[in-house]
mmCIF file of C-alpha atoms in Angstrom:
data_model
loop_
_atom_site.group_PDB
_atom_site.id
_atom_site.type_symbol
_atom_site.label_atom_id
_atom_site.label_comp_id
_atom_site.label_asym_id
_atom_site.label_seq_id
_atom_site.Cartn_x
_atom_site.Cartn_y
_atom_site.Cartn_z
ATOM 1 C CA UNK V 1 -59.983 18.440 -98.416
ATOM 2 C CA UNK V 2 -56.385 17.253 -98.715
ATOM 3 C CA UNK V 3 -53.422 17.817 -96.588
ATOM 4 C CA UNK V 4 -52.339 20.293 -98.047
ATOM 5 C CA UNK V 5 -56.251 22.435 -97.920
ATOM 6 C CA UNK V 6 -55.603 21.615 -94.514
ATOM 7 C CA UNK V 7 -52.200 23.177 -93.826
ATOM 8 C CA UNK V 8 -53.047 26.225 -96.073
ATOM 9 C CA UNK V 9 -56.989 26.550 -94.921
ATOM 10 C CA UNK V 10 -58.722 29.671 -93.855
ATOM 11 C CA UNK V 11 -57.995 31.044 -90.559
ATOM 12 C CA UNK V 12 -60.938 31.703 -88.599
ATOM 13 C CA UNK V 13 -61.027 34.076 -85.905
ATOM 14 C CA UNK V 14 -63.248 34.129 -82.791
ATOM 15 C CA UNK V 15 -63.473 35.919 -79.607
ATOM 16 C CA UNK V 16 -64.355 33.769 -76.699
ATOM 17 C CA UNK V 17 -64.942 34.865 -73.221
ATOM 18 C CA UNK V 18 -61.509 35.982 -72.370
ATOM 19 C CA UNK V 19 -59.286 35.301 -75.578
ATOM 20 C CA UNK V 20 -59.478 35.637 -79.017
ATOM 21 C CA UNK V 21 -58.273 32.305 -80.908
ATOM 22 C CA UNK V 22 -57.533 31.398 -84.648
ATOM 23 C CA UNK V 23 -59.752 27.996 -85.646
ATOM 24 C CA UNK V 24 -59.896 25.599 -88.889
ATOM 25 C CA UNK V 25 -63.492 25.157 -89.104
ATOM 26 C CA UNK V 26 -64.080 22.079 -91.863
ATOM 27 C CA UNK V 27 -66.300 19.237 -93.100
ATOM 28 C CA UNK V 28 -69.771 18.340 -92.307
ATOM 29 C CA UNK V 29 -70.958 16.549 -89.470
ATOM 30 C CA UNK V 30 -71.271 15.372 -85.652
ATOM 31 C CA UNK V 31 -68.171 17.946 -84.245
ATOM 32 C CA UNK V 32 -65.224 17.406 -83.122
ATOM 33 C CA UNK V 33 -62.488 19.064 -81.578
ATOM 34 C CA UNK V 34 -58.753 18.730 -82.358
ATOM 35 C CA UNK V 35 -56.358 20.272 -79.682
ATOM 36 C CA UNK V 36 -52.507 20.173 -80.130
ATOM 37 C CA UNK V 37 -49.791 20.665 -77.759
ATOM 38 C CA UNK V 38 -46.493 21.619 -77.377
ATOM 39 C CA UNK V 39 -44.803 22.864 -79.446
ATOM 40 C CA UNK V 40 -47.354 21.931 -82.231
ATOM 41 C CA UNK V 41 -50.729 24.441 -83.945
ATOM 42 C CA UNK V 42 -53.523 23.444 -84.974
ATOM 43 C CA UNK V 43 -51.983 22.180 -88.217
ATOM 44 C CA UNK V 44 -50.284 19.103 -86.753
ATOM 45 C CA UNK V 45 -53.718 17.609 -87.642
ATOM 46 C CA UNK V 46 -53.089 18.086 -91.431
ATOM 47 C CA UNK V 47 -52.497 13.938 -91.767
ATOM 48 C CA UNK V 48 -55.605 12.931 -90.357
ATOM 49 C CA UNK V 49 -58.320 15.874 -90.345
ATOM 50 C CA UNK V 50 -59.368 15.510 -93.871
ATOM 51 C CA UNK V 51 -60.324 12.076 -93.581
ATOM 52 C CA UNK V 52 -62.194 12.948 -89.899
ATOM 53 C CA UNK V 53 -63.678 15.727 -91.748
ATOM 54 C CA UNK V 54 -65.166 13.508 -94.313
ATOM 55 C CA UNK V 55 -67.895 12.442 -91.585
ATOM 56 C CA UNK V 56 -67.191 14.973 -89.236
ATOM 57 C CA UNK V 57 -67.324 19.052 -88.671
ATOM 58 C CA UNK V 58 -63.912 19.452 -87.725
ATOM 59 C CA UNK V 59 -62.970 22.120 -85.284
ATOM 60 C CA UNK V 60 -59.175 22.691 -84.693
ATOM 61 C CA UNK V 61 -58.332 25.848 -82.606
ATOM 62 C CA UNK V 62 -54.450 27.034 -81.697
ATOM 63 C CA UNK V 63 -54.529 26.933 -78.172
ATOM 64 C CA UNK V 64 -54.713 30.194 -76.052
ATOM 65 C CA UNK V 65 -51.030 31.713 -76.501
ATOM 66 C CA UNK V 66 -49.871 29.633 -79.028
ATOM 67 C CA UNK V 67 -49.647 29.421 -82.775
ATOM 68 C CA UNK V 68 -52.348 32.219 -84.400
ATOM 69 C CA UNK V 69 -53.764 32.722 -81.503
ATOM 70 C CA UNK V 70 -53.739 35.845 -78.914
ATOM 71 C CA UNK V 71 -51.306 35.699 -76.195
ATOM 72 C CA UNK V 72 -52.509 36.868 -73.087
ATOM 73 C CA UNK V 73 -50.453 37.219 -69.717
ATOM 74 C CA UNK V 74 -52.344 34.292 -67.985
ATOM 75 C CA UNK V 75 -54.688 31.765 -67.750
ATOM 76 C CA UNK V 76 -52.787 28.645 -68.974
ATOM 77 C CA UNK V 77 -53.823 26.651 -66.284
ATOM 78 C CA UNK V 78 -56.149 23.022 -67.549
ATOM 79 C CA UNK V 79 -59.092 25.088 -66.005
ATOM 80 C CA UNK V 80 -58.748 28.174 -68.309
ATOM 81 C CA UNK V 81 -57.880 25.955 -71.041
ATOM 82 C CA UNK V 82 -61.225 23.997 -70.518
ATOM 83 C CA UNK V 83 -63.340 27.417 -70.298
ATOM 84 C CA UNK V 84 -62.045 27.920 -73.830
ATOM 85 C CA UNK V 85 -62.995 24.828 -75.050
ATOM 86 C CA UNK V 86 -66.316 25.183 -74.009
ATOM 87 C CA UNK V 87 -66.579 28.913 -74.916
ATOM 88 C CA UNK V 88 -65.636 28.120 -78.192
ATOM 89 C CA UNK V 89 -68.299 25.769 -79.131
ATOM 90 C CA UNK V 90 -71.346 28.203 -77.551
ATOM 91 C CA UNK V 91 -69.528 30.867 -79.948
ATOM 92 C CA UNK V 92 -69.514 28.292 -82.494
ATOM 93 C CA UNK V 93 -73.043 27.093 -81.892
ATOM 94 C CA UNK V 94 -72.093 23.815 -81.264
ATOM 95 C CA UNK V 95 -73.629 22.197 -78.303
ATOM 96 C CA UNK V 96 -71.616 18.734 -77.853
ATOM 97 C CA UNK V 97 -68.880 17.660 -79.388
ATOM 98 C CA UNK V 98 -65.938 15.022 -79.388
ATOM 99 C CA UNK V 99 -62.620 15.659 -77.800
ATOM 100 C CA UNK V 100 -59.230 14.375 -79.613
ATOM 101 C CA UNK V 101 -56.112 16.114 -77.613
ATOM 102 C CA UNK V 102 -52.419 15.294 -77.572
ATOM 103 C CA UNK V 103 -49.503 16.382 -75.047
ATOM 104 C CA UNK V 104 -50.393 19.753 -73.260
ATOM 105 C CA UNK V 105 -53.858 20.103 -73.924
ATOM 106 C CA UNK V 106 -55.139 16.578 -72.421
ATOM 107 C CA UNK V 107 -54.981 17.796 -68.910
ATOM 108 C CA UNK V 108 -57.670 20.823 -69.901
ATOM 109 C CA UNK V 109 -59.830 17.733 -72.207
ATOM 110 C CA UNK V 110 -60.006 15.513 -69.642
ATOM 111 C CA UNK V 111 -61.115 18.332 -66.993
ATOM 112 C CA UNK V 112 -64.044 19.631 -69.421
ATOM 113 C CA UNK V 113 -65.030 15.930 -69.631
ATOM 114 C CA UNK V 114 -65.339 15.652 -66.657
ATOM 115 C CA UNK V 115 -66.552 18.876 -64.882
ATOM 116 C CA UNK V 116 -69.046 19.356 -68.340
ATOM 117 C CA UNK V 117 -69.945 15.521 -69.589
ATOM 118 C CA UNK V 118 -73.017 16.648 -71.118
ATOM 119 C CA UNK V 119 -70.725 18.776 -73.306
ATOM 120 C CA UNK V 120 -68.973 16.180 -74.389
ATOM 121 C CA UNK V 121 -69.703 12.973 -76.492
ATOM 122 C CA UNK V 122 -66.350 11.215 -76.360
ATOM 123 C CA UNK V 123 -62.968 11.654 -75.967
ATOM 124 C CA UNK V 124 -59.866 10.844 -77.178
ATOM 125 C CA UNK V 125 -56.689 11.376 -75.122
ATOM 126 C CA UNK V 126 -52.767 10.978 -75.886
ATOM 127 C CA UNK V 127 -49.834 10.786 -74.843
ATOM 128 C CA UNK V 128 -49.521 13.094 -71.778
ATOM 129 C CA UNK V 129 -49.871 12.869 -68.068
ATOM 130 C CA UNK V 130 -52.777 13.890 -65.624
ATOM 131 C CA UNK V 131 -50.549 15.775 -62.957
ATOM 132 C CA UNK V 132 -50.026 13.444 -59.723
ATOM 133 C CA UNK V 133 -52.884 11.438 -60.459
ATOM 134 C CA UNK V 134 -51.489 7.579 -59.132
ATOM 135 C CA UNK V 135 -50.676 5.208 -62.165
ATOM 136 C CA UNK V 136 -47.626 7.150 -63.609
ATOM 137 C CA UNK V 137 -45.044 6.270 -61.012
ATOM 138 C CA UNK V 138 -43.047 4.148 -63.583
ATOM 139 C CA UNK V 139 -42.642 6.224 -66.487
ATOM 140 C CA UNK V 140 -41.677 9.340 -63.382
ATOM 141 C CA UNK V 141 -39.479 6.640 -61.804
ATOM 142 C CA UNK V 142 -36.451 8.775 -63.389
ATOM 143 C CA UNK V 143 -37.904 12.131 -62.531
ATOM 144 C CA UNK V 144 -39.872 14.595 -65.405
ATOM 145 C CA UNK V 145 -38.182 14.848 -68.547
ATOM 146 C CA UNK V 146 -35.100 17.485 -68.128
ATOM 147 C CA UNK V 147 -36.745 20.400 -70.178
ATOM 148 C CA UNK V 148 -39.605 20.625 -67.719
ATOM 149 C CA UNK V 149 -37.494 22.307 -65.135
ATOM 150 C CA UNK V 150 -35.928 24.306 -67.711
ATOM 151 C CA UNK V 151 -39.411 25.857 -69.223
ATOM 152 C CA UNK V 152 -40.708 26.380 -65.271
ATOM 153 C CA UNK V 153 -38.501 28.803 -64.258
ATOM 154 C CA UNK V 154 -40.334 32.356 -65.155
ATOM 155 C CA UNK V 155 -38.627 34.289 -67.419
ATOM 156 C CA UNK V 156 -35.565 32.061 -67.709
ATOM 157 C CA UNK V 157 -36.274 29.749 -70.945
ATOM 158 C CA UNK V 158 -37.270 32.299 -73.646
ATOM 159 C CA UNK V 159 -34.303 34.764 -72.125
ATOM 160 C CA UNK V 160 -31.750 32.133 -73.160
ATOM 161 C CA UNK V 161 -33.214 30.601 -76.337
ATOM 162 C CA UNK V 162 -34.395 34.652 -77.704
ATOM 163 C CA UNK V 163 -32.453 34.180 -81.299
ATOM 164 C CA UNK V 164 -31.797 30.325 -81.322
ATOM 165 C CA UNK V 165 -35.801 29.372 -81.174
ATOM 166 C CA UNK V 166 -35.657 27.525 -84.635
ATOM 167 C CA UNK V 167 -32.792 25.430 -83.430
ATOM 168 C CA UNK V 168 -34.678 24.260 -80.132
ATOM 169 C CA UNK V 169 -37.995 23.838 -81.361
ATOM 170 C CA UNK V 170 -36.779 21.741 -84.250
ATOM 171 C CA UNK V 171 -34.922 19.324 -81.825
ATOM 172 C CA UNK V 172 -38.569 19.171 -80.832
ATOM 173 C CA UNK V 173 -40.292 18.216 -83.958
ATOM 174 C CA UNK V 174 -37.634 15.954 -84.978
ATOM 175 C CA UNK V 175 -37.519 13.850 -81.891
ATOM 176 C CA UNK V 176 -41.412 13.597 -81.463
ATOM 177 C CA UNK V 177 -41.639 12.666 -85.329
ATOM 178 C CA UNK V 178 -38.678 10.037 -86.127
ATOM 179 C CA UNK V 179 -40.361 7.696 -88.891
ATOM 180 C CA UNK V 180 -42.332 10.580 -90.715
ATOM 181 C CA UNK V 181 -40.465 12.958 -92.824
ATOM 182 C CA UNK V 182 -42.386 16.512 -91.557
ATOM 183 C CA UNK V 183 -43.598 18.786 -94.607
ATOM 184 C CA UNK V 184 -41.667 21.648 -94.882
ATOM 185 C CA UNK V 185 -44.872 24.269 -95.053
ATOM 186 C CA UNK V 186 -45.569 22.907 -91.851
ATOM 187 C CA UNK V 187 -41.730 22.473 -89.996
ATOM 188 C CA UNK V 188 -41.757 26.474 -91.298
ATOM 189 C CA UNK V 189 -44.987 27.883 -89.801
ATOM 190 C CA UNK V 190 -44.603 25.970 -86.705
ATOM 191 C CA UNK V 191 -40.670 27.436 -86.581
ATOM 192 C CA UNK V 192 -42.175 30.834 -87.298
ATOM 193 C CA UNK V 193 -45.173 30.328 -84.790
ATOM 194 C CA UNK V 194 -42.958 29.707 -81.626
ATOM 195 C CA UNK V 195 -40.258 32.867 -83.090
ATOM 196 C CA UNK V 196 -39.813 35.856 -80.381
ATOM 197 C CA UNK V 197 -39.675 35.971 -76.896
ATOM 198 C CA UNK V 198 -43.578 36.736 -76.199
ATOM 199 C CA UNK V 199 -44.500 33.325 -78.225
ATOM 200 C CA UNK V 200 -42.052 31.459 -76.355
ATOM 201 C CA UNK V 201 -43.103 32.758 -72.807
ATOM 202 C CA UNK V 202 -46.796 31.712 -73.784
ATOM 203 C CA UNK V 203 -45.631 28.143 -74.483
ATOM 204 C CA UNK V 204 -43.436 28.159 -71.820
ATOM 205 C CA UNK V 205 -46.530 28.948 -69.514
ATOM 206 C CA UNK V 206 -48.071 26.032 -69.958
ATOM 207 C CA UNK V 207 -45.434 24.554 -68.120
ATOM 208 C CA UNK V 208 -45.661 26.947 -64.872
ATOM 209 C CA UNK V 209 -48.833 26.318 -64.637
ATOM 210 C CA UNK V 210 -48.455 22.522 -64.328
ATOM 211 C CA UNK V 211 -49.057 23.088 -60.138
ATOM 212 C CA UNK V 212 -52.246 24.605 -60.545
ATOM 213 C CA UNK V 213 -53.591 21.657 -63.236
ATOM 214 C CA UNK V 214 -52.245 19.156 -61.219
ATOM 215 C CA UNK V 215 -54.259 19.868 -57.984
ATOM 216 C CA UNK V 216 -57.215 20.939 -60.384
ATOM 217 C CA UNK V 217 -57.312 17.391 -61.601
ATOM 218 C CA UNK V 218 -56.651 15.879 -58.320
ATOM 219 C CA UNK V 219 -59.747 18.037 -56.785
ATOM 220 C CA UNK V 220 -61.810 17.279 -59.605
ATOM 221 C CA UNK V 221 -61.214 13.456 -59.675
ATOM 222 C CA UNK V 222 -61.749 13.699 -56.299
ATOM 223 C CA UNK V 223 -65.634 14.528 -56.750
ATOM 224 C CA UNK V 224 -66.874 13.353 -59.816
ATOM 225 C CA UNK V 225 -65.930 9.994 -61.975
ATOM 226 C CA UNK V 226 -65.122 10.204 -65.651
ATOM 227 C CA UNK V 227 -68.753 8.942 -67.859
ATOM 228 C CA UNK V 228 -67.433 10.297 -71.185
ATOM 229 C CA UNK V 229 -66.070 7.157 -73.432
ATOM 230 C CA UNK V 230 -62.384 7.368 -73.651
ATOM 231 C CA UNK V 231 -59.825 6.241 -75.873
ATOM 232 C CA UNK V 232 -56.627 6.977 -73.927
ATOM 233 C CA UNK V 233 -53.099 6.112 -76.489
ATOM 234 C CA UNK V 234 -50.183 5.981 -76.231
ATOM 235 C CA UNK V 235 -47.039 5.656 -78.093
ATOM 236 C CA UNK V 236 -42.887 5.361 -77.347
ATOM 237 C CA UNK V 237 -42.908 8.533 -75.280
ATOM 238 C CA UNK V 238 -45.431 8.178 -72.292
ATOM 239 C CA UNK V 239 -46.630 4.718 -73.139
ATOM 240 C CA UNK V 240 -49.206 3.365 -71.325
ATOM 241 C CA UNK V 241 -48.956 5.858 -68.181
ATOM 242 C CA UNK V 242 -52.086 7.780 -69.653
ATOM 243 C CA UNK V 243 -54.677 4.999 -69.918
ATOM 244 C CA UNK V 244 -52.948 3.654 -66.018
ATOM 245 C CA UNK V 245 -53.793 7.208 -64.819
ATOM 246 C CA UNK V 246 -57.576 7.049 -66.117
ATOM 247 C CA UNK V 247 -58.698 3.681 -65.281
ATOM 248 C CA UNK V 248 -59.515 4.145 -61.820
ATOM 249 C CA UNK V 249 -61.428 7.537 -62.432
ATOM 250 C CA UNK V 250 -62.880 6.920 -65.634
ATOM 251 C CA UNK V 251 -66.386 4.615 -65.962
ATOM 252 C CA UNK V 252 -65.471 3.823 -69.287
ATOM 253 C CA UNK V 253 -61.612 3.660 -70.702
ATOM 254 C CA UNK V 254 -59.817 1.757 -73.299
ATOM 255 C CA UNK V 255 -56.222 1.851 -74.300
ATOM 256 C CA UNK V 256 -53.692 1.021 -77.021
ATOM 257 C CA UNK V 257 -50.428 2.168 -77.290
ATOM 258 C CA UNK V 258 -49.310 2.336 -80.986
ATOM 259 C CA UNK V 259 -46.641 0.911 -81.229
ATOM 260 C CA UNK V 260 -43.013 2.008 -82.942
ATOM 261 C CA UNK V 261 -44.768 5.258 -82.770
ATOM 262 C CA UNK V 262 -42.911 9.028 -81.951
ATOM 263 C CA UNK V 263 -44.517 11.735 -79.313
ATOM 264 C CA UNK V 264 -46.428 13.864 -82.198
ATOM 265 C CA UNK V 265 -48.875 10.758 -83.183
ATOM 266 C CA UNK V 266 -51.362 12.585 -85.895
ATOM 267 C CA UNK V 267 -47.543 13.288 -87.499
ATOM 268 C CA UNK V 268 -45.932 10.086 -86.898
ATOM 269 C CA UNK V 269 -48.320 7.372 -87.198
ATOM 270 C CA UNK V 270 -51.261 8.647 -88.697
ATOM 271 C CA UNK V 271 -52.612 5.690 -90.347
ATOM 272 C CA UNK V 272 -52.947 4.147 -87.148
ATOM 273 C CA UNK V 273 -54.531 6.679 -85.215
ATOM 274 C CA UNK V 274 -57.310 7.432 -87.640
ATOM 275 C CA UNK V 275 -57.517 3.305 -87.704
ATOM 276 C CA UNK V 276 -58.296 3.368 -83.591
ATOM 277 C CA UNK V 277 -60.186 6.871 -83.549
ATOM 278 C CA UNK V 278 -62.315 6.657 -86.797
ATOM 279 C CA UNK V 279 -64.619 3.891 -85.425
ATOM 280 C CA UNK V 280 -64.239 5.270 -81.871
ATOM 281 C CA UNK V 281 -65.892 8.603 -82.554
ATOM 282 C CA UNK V 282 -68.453 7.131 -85.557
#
């Protein structure tokens, strides 16, 4: 498969417990699970999933309200996220996989790692922050970056961008990827993906719901430690916050931040991540 199989590949479509979500299914082997973030789809991976795939049955789903996948009114919290992680692979058939996540879908990894280990053979976490847990106070030092406020306020965001979405999102892509020039087939369905004001208010969501993930992790770190092997990077966004956040919950940690590296990673250094995660997941 090359990157451009993987931008253009089937869309699968399955119906989990409580939403219906479009999946790359790909390659041969032990699973593993791509998640994006925001305001990526499942094709951000299209740099680095065919050479996973080449040892690996790749599973990339949109996340719930985003990209190809159904939109529904709620659930966007890291604990609904984490039931559809875990409903996809029993409607898959898979019964363990790996875990690689990136911005807004680590907080729902690192909860079904945590709350369902024997789900889970490894996982690989980056760039993104585990609600209040301690170890972040330096990268917060200045307060959350300024568009979290702005996407928390119901309603408000996708009222005021409804018509100028392309222009916002981009300012998005561009700063997260600043080395990599982004292929056009994928800078167009992502524009197109996060067009209207019903895909923005299900991106946005993820956001509001930061609260409710935030004291999910903190109760769930509370009463269990992390066993799943972790790879926790970072790069010149969050840095090192990630792997300081996991390290005193988490038996088994490592961390690397990639250097000279934008926010979207598998876009903007993707050498280098397949170089760290390749032999992590083997």
């Amino acid at each position: 498969m090359s990157d451009d199989q993987w931008l253009n590949a089937e869309t699968l479509r399955v119906t989990t417990d409580s939403v219906e979500l479009a999946v790359t299914d790909a390659g041969a082997g032990p699973p593993l699970v791509l998640l994006h973030g925001w305001p990526h789809t499942r094709r951000i991976w299209h740099r680095v999933a065919p050479a996973l795939a080449r040892s690996h049955r790749i599973i990339a789903p949109d996340l719930r309200g985003l990209g190809e996948s159904e939109r529904p009114a709620d659930g966007y919290d890291a604990a609904s996220v984490s039931a559809d992680i875990v409903s996809l692979l029993d409607h898959m058939g898979v019964e363990r996989a790996s875990l690689i996540a990136v911005d807004a879908s680590v907080p729902a990894a690192v909860l079904t790692a945590l709350q369902r280990p024997d789900r889970v053979d490894r996982l690989v976490v980056m760039e993104s922050l585990l609600g209040t847990l301690p170890g972040a106070e330096d990268f917060l030092a200045a307060g959350p970056p300024w568009w979290f406020g702005f996407h928390s306020v119901p309603g408000l965001a996708e009222t005021v961008l409804l018509g100028h979405e392309s222009d916002y999102i981009d300012w998005f892509l561009r700063a997260g990827v600043p080395h990599e020039p982004i292929d056009p087939v994928l800078r167009e369905h992502i524009l197109d993906a996060y067009s209207g004001a019903d895909a923005l208010r299900a991106g946005f969501e993820y956001y509001r719901a930061l609260p409710r993930t935030a004291g999910l992790l903190a109760e769930a770190t509370a009463a269990a430690r992390l066993t799943v092997p972790t790879l926790a990077l970072g790069a010149g966004s969050v840095g090192d916050a990630l792997h300081r956040q996991l390290r005193p919950i988490a038996k088994d940690v490592v961390g690397h931040v990639i250097p000279d590296c934008g926010h979207i990673v598998p876009l903007d250094a993707p050498e280098a991540l397949l170089e760290l995660v390749t032999p992590f997941v083997a």
